[in-house]
Coordinates of C-alpha atoms and ligand atoms in Angstrom, one line a residue:
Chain A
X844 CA -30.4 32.6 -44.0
X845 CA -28.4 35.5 -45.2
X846 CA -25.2 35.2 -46.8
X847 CA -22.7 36.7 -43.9
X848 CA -23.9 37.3 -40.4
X849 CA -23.1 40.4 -38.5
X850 CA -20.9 40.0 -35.3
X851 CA -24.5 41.7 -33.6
X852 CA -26.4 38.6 -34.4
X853 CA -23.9 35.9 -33.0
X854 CA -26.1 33.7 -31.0
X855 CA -25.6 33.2 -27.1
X856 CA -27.3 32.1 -24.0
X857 CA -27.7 35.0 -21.2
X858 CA -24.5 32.9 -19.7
X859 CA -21.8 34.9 -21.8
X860 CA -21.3 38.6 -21.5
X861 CA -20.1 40.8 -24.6
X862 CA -17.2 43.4 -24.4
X863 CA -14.8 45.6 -26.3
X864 CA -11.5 43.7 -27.4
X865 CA -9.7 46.8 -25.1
X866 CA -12.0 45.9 -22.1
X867 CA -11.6 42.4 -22.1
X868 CA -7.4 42.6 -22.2
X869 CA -7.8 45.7 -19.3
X870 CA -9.4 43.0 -17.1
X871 CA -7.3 43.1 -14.2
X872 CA -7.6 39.5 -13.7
X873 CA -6.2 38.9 -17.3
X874 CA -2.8 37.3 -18.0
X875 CA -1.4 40.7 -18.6
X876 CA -2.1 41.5 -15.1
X877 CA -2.7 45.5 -16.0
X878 CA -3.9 45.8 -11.5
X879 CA -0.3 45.0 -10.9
X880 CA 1.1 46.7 -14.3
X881 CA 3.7 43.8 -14.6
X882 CA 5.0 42.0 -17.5
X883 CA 5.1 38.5 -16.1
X884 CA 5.6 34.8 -17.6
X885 CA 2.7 32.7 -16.9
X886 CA 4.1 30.4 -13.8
X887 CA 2.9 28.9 -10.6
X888 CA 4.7 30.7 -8.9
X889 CA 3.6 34.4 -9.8
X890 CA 0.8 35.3 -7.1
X891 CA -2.3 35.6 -9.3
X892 CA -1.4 32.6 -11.4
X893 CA -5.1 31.2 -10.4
X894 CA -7.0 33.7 -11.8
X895 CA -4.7 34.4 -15.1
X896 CA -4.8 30.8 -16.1
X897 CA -8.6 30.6 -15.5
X898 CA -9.1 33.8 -17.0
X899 CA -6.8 32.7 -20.2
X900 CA -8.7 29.6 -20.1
X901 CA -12.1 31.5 -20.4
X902 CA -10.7 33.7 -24.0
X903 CA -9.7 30.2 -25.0
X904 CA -13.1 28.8 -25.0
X905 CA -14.9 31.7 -25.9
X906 CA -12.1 32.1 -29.0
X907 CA -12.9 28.3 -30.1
X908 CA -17.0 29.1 -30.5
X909 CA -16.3 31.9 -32.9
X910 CA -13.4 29.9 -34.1
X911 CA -16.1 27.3 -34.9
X912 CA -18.2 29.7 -36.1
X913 CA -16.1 31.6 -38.4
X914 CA -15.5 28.6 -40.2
X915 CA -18.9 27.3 -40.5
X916 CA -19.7 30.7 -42.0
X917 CA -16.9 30.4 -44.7
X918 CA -19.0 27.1 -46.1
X919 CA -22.1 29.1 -46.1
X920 CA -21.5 32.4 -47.3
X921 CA -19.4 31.9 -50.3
X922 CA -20.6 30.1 -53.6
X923 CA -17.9 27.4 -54.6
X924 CA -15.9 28.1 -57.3
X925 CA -12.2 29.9 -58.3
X926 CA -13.1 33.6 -58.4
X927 CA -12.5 36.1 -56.0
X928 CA -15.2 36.7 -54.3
X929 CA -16.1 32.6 -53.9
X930 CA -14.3 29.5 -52.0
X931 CA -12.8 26.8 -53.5
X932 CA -14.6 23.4 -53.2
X933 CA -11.4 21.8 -51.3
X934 CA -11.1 25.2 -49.3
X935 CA -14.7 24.6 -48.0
X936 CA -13.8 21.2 -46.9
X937 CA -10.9 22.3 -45.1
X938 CA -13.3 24.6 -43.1
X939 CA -15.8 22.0 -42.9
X940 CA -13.2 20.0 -40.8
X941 CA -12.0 23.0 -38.6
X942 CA -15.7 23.1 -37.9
X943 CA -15.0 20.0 -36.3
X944 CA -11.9 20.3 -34.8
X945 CA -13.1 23.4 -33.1
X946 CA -16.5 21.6 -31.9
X947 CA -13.9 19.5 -30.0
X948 CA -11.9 22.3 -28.7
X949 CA -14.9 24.0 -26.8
X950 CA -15.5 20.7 -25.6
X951 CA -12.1 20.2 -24.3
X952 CA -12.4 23.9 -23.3
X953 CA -15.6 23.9 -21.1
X954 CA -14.6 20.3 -19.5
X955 CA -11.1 22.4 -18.6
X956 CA -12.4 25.0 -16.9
X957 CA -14.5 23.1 -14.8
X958 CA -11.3 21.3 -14.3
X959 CA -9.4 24.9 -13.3
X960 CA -12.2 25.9 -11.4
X961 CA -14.2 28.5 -13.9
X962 CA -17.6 28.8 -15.6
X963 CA -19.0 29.8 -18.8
X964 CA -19.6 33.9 -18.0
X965 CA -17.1 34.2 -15.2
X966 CA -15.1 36.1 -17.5
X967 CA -16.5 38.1 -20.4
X968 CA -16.0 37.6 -24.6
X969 CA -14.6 39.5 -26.7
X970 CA -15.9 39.2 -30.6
X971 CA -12.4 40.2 -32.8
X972 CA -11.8 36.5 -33.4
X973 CA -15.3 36.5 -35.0
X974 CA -15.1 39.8 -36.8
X975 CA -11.9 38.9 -38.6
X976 CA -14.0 36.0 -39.8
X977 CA -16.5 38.6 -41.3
X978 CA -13.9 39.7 -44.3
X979 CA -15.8 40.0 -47.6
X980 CA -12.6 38.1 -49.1
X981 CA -12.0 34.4 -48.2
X982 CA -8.3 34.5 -48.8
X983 CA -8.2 37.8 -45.8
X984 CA -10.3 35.4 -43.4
X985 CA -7.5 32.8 -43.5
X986 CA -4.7 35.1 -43.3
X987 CA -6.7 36.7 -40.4
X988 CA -8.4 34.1 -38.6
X989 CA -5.8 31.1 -39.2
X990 CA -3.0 32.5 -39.6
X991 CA -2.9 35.6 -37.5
X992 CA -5.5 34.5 -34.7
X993 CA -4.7 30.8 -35.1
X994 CA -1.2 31.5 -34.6
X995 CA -1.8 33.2 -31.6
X996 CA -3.5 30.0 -30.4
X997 CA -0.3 28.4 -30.7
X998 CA 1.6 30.6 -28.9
X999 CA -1.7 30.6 -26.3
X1000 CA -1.8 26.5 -26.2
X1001 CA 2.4 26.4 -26.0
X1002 CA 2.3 28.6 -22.5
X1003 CA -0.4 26.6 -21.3
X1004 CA 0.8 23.2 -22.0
X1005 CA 4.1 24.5 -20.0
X1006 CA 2.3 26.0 -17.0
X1007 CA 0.4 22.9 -16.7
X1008 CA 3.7 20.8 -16.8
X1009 CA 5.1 23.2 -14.3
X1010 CA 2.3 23.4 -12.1
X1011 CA 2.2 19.7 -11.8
X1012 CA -1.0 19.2 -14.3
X1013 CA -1.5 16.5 -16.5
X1014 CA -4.4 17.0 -17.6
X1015 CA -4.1 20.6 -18.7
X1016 CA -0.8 19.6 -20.1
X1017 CA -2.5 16.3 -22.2
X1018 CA -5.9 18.9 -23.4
X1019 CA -3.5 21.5 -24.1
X1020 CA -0.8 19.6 -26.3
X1021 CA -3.7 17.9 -28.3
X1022 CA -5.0 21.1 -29.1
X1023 CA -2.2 22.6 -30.2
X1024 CA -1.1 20.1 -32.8
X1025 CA -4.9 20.7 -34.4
X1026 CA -3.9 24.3 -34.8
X1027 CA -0.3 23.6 -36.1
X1028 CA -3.2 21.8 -38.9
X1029 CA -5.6 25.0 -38.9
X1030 CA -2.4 27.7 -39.1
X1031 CA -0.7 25.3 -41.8
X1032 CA -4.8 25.4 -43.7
X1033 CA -4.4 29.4 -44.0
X1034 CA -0.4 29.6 -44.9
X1035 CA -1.0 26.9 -47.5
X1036 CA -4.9 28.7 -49.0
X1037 CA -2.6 32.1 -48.9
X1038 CA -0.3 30.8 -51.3
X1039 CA -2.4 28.9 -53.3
X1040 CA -5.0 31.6 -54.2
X1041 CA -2.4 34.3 -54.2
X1042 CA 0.2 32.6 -56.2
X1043 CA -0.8 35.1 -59.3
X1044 CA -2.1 37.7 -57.7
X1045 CA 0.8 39.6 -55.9
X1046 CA -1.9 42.5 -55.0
X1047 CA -4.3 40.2 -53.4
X1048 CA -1.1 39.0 -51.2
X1049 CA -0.3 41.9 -50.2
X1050 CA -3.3 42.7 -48.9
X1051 CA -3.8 39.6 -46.9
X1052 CA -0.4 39.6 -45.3
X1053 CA -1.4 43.4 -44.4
X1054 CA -4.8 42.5 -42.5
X1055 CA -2.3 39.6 -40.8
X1056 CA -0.3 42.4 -39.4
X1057 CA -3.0 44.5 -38.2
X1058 CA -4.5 41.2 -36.5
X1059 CA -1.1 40.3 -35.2
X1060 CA -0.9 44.0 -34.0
X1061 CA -3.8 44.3 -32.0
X1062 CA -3.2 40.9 -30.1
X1063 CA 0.1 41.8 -29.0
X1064 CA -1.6 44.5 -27.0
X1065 CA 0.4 45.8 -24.3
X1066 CA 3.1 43.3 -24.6
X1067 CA 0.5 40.2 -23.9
X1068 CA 2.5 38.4 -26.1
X1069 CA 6.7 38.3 -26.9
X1070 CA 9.1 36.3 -27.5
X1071 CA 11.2 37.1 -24.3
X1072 CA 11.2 34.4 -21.4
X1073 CA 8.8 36.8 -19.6
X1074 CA 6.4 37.5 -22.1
X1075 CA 2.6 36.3 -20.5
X1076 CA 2.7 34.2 -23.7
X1077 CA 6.2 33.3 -25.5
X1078 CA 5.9 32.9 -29.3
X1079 CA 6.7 29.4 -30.0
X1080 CA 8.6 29.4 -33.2
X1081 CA 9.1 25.9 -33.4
X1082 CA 5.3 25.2 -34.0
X1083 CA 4.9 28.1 -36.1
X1084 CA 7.4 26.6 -38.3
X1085 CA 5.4 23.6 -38.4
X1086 CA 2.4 25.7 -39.5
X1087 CA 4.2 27.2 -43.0
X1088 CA 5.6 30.0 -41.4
X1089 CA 9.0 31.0 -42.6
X1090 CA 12.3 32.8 -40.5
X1091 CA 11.3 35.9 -41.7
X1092 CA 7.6 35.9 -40.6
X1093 CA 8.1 34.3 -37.0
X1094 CA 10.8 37.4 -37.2
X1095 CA 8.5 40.2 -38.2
X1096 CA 5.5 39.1 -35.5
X1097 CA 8.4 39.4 -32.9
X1098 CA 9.0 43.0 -33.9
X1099 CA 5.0 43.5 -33.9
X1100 CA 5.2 41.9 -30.6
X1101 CA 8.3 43.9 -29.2
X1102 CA 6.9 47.2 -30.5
X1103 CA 3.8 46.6 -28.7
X1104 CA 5.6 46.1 -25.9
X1105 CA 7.5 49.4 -26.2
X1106 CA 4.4 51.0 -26.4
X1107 CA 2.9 49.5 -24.0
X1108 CA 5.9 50.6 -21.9
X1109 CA 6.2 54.2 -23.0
X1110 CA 2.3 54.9 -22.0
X1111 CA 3.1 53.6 -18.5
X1112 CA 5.8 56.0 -18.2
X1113 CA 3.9 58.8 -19.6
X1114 CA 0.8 58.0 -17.4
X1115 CA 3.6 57.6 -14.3
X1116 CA 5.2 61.1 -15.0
X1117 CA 1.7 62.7 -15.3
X1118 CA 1.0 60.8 -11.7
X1119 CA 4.7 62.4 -10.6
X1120 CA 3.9 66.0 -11.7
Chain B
X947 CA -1.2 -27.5 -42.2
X948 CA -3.5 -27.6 -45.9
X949 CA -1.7 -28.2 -49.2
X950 CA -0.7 -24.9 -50.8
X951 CA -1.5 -26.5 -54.0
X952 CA -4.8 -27.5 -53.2
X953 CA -7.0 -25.6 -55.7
X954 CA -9.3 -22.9 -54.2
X955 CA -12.6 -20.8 -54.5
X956 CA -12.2 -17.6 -55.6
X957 CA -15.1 -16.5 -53.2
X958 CA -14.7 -17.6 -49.6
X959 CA -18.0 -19.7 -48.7
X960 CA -19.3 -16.9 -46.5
X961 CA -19.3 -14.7 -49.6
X962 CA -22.6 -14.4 -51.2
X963 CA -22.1 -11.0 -53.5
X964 CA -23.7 -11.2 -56.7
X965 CA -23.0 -10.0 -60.2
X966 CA -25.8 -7.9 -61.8
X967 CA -26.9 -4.9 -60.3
X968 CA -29.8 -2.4 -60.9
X969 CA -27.6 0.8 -62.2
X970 CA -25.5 0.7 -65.4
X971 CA -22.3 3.3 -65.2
X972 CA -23.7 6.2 -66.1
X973 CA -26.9 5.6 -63.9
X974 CA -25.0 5.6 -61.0
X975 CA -23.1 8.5 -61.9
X976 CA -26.1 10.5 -61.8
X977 CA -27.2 9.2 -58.7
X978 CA -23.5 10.1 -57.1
X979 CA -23.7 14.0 -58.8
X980 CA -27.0 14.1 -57.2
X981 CA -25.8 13.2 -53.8
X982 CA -22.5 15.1 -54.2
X983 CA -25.3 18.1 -54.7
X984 CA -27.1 17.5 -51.7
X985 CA -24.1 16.7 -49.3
X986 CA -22.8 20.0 -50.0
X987 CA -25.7 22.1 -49.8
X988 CA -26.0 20.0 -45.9
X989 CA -22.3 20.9 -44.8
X990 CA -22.9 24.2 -45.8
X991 CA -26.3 24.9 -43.9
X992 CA -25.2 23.6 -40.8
X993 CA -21.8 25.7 -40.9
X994 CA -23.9 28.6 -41.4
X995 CA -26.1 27.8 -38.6
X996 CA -23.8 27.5 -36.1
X997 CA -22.9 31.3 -35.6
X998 CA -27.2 31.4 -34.9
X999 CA -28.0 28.9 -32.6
X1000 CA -27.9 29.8 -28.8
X1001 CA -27.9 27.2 -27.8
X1002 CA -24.4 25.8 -27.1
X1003 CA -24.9 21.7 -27.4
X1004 CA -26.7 22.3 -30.5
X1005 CA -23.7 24.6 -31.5
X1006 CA -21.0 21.9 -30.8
X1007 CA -23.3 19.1 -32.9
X1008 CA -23.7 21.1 -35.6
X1009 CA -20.2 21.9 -35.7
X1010 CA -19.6 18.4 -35.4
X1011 CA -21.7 17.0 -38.3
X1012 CA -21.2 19.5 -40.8
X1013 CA -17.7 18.0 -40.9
X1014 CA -19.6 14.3 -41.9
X1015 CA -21.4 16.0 -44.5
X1016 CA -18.5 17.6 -46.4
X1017 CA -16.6 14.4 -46.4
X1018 CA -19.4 12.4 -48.1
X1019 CA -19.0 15.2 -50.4
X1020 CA -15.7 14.5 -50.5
X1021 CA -16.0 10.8 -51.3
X1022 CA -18.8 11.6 -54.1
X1023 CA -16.6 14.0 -55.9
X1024 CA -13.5 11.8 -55.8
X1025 CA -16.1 8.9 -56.8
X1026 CA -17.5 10.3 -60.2
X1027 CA -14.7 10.0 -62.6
X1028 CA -14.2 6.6 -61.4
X1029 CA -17.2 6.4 -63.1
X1030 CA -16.0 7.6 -66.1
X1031 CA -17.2 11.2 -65.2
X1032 CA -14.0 13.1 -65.7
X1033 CA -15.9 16.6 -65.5
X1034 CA -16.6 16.6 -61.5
X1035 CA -19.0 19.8 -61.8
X1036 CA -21.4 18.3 -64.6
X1037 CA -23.4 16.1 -62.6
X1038 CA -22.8 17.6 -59.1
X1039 CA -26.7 19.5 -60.2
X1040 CA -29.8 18.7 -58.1
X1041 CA -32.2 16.2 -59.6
X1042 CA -35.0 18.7 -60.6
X1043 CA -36.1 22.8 -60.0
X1044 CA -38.2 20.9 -57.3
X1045 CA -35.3 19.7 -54.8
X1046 CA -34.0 23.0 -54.9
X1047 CA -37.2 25.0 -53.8
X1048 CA -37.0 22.4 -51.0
X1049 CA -33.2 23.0 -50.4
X1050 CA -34.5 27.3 -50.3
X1051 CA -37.0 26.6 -48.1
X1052 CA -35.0 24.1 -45.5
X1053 CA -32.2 26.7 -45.6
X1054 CA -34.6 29.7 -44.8
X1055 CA -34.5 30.7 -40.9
X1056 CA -31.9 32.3 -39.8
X1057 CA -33.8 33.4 -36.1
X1058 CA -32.0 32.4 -32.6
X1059 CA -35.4 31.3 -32.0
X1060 CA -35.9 29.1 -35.1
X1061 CA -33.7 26.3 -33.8
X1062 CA -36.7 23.8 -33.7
X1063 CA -37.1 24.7 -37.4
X1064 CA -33.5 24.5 -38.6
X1065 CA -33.3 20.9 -37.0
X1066 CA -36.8 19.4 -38.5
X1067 CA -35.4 20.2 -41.7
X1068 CA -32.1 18.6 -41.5
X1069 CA -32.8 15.5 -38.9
X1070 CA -36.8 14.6 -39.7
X1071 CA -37.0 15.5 -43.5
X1072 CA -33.7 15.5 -44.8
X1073 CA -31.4 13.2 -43.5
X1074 CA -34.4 10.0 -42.9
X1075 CA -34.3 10.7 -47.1
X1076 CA -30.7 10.5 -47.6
X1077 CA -30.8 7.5 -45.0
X1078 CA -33.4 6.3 -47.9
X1079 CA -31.9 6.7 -51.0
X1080 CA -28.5 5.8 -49.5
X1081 CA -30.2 2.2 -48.7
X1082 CA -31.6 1.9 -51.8
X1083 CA -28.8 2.1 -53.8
X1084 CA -26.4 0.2 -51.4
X1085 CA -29.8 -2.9 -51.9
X1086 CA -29.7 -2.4 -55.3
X1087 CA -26.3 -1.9 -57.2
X1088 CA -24.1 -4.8 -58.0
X1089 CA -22.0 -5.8 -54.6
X1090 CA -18.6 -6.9 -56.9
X1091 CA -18.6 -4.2 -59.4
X1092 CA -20.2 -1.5 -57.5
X1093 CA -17.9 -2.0 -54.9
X1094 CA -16.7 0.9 -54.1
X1095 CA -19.8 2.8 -54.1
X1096 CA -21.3 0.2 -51.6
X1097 CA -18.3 1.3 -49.2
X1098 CA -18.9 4.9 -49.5
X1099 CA -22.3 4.5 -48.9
X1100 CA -21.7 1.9 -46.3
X1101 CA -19.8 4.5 -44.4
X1102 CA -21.9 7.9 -45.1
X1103 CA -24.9 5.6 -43.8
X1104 CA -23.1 5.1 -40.5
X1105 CA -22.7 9.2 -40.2
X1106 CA -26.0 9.7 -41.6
X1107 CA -27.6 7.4 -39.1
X1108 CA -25.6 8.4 -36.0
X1109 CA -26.4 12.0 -37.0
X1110 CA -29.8 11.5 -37.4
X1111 CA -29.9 10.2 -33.8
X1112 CA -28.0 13.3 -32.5
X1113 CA -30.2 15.5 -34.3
X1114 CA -33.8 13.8 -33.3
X1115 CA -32.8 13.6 -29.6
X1116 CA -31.8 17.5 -29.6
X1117 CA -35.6 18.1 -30.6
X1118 CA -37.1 16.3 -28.1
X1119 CA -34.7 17.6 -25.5
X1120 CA -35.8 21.6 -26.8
X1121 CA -39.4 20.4 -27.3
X1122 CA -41.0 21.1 -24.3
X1123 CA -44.6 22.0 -25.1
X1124 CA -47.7 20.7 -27.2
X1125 CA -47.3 24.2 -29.3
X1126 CA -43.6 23.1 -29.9
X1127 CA -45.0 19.8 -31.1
X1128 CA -47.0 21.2 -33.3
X1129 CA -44.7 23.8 -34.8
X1130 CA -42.3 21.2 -35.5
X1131 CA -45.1 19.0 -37.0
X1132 CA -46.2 21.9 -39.4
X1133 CA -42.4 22.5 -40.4
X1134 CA -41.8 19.0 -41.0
X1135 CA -45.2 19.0 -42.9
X1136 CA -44.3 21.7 -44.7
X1137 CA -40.8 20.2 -45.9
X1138 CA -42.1 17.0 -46.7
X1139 CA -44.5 18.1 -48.9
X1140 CA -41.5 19.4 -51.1
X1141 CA -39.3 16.7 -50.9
X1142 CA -42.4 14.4 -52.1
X1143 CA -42.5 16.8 -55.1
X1144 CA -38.8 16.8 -55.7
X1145 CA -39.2 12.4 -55.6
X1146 CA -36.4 12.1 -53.2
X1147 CA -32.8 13.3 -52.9
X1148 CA -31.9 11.6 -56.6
X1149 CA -35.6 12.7 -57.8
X1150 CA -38.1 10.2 -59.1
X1151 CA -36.9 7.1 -59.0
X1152 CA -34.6 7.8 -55.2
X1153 CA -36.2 4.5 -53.6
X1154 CA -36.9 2.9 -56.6
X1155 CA -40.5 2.4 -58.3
X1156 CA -43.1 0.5 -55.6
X1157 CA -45.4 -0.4 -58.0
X1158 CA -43.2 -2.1 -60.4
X1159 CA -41.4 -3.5 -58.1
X1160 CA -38.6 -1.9 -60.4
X1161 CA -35.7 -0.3 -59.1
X1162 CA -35.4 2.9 -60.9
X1163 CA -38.3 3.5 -64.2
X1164 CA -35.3 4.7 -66.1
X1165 CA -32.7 2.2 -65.7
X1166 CA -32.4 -1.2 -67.1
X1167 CA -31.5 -4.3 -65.5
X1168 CA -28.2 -5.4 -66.1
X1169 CA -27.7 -9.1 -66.0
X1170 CA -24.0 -10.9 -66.5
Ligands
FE2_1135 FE1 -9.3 25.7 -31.8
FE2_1136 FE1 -8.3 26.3 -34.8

């Protein structure tokens, strides 16, 4: 078997169907909502709560199989050892476990959306989770995949959990908080690897906490997540806290998040005014 | 109640552990490196694999067990300088050149439609030799001053054997035709035939010596 595998050559049964990152969040049954073009908190109450929830649920599970597969690839494609380009023994044992954990989350995930009413392939995959698992450099996969993606999970797993207390669900609530103290572990895995392997090697740090942002970045998209009540999915400080993230970094992802947001904003007014004229 | 002063056993009357034991210190040092060795080169595989298997059951196992693998790993490593092996890297070597053209060639496919291949190697060649060796030492090293390799391998047996179960009933639920039969046959075949070269997981000597009824040719019994 080759040393890294291609996001191409990700096996799949015919169930799941492949798309852009941009195609997936433009689905108009998505969280974001982009048919009705409305920055809404996840709730009961908001008309199309069926669909968003089921179709959140869906980019959950699909995100825990390259999750899972992401870290099984960091145990494979890297020799053990303390240089740059290998993995730490101890680091490969903390994926080893993830590989684990995140065997259980698609568990939990496909036994929920037959619980919300979905199926594998209702709703399509996107692969960024997967390529941001591809970086050459082990210390960028962790800042990418557990503490950028991860931490997005947290967020993702916090507005669930409440959505299932509010719309009277225990089960989603119970699935939901379990996962999301196993990626308080996973986030706390890349903040501590970061600062372990970086700790003399400012450059290398710099570099990782860059790819972070550009991660962070793309997957506030359009204001999909914020730290506003009315954010689809509220950054939940608290947990990222937990994780090894300090003031200033919850801080900065809310500016990433709010300057998606404006952005997100400032096209819909340019598209509106073209519409107008 | 019984009088506190009452002099007692210092083995309960169930307890039948014995002193001597077939592998000195450094013996079983070498055994643990090799095993250490091996359990990595497992976790490893089977994280790899998991990004090229379709099929999503197999997936979520695989996931599952690489996890058991890298903790026997785990308990190896933090085993050998209990052993007086303070140098954790020295002995975590394969036994022989031999064990590693097997390790290559188990590792090899990489094809969605190798899955039937990838498992043979693991679940009917490797692990029923791990399962082996594992027994052999747990039979064979001293119960009371072995102890607490007897409770690592006590507990990587249970993985090793649940695993083994997992990954045998994923074959015959993708093995669905004589051909498949076969091809699994001819892998396994294939496999084995390296393994017997390599003499086990721990090389010659892995389940002891059969016709001298000896444990391992190179080690000495020790008696108290
Ligand atoms: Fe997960
Ligand atoms: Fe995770």
């Amino acid at each position: 078997m080759r040393k890294s595998l291609p996001v191409e050559d990700l096996a799949r049964d015919e169930r799941f169907v492949r798309v852009p990152i941009t195609d997936r969040m433009n689905d108009p049954r998505s969280v974001t909502n982009t048919r009705m073009r409305t920055q809404a908190k996840l709730t009961p109450k908001r008309p199309d709560a069926s669909d968003a929830a089921r179709s959140l649920m869906h980019g959950i599970f699909v995100g825990e199989i390259q999750a899972l597969e992401g870290a099984g690839r960091t145990c494979w494609d890297f020799e053990t050892g303390d240089g740059r380009d290998e993995a730490p023994f101890a680091l490969k044992l903390d994926m080893a476990r993830q590989c684990w954990d995140e065997a259980r989350h698609c568990e939990i995930s496909v036994k929920l959306s037959d619980w919300m009413g979905t199926e594998i392939g209702e709703f399509s995959e996107g692969t960024f989770l997967y390529e941001a698992a591809c970086n050459p450099d082990p210390v960028l996969r962790l800042t990418g995949v557990n503490r950028a993606l991860e931490g997005l999970a947290i967020d993702v797993f916090n507005t669930m959990r409440d959505f299932g207390d509010a719309a009277g669900d225990p089960v989603l609530e119970f699935c939901e908080d379990w996962m999301l103290a196993d990626e308080v572990t996973h986030v706390k895995m890349g903040s501590d690897w970061l600062r372990r392997l970086t700790a003399d090697d400012p450059e290398r740090r710099k570099n990782a906490l860059e790819f972070q942002r550009v991660v962070d970045k793309l997957f506030s998209l359009g204001g999909f997540r914020g730290e506003d009540d009315e954010s689809p999915v509220k950054l939940a400080r608290r947990f990222r806290e937990l994780a090894g993230f300090g003031d200033d970094e919850i801080d900065e992802i809310a500016e990433v998040a709010h300057e998606a947001l404006r952005e997100a904003q400032a096209r819909r007014d340019a598209l509106a005014a073209d519409a107008a004229s | 109640m019984a009088d506190p002063n009452r002099p007692r056993a210092a083995f309960t009357p169930w307890d039948r552990r014995e002193l001597p034991g077939s592998f000195s210190v450094e013996e079983s040092a070498k055994r643990v490196g090799h095993y250490k060795w091996i359990e990595m080169r497992t976790f490893e595989v089977l994280g790899g694999w998991v990004a090229t298997v379709p099929e999503l059951d197999v997936k979520l196992r695989l996931g599952t067990h690489t996890y058991h693998h890298a903790w026997h790993a785990e308990l190896w490593h933090k085993r050998l300088p209990e052993l007086r092996e303070m140098n954790q890297e020295r002995l975590n070597v394969p036994p022989n050149d031999e064990l590693v053209a097997f390790v290559d060639a188990m590792t090899e496919p990489e094809a969605p439609d190798l899955t039937i291949e990838k498992l043979v190697g693991v679940y009917r060649v490797l692990i029923p030799h791990k399962i082996a060796a594992y027994t052999f030492h747990l039979n064979n090293t001293s119960t009371i001053t072995d102890a607490p390799t007897v409770r690592s391998l006590n507990f990587a047996l249970a993985d090793e054997f649940d695993d083994w179960r997992d990954g045998e009933m994923l074959l015959q639920s993708l093995i669905e035709t004589p051909d498949e039969v076969q091809r699994a046959a001819d892998r396994q075949a294939e496999l084995e035939k390296l393994l017997l070269a390599a003499g086990g997981i721990a090389g010659p000597g892995s389940i002891g010596s059969p016709a001298q009824g000896e444990p391992d040719p190179e080690s000495e019994q020790v008696t108290p």
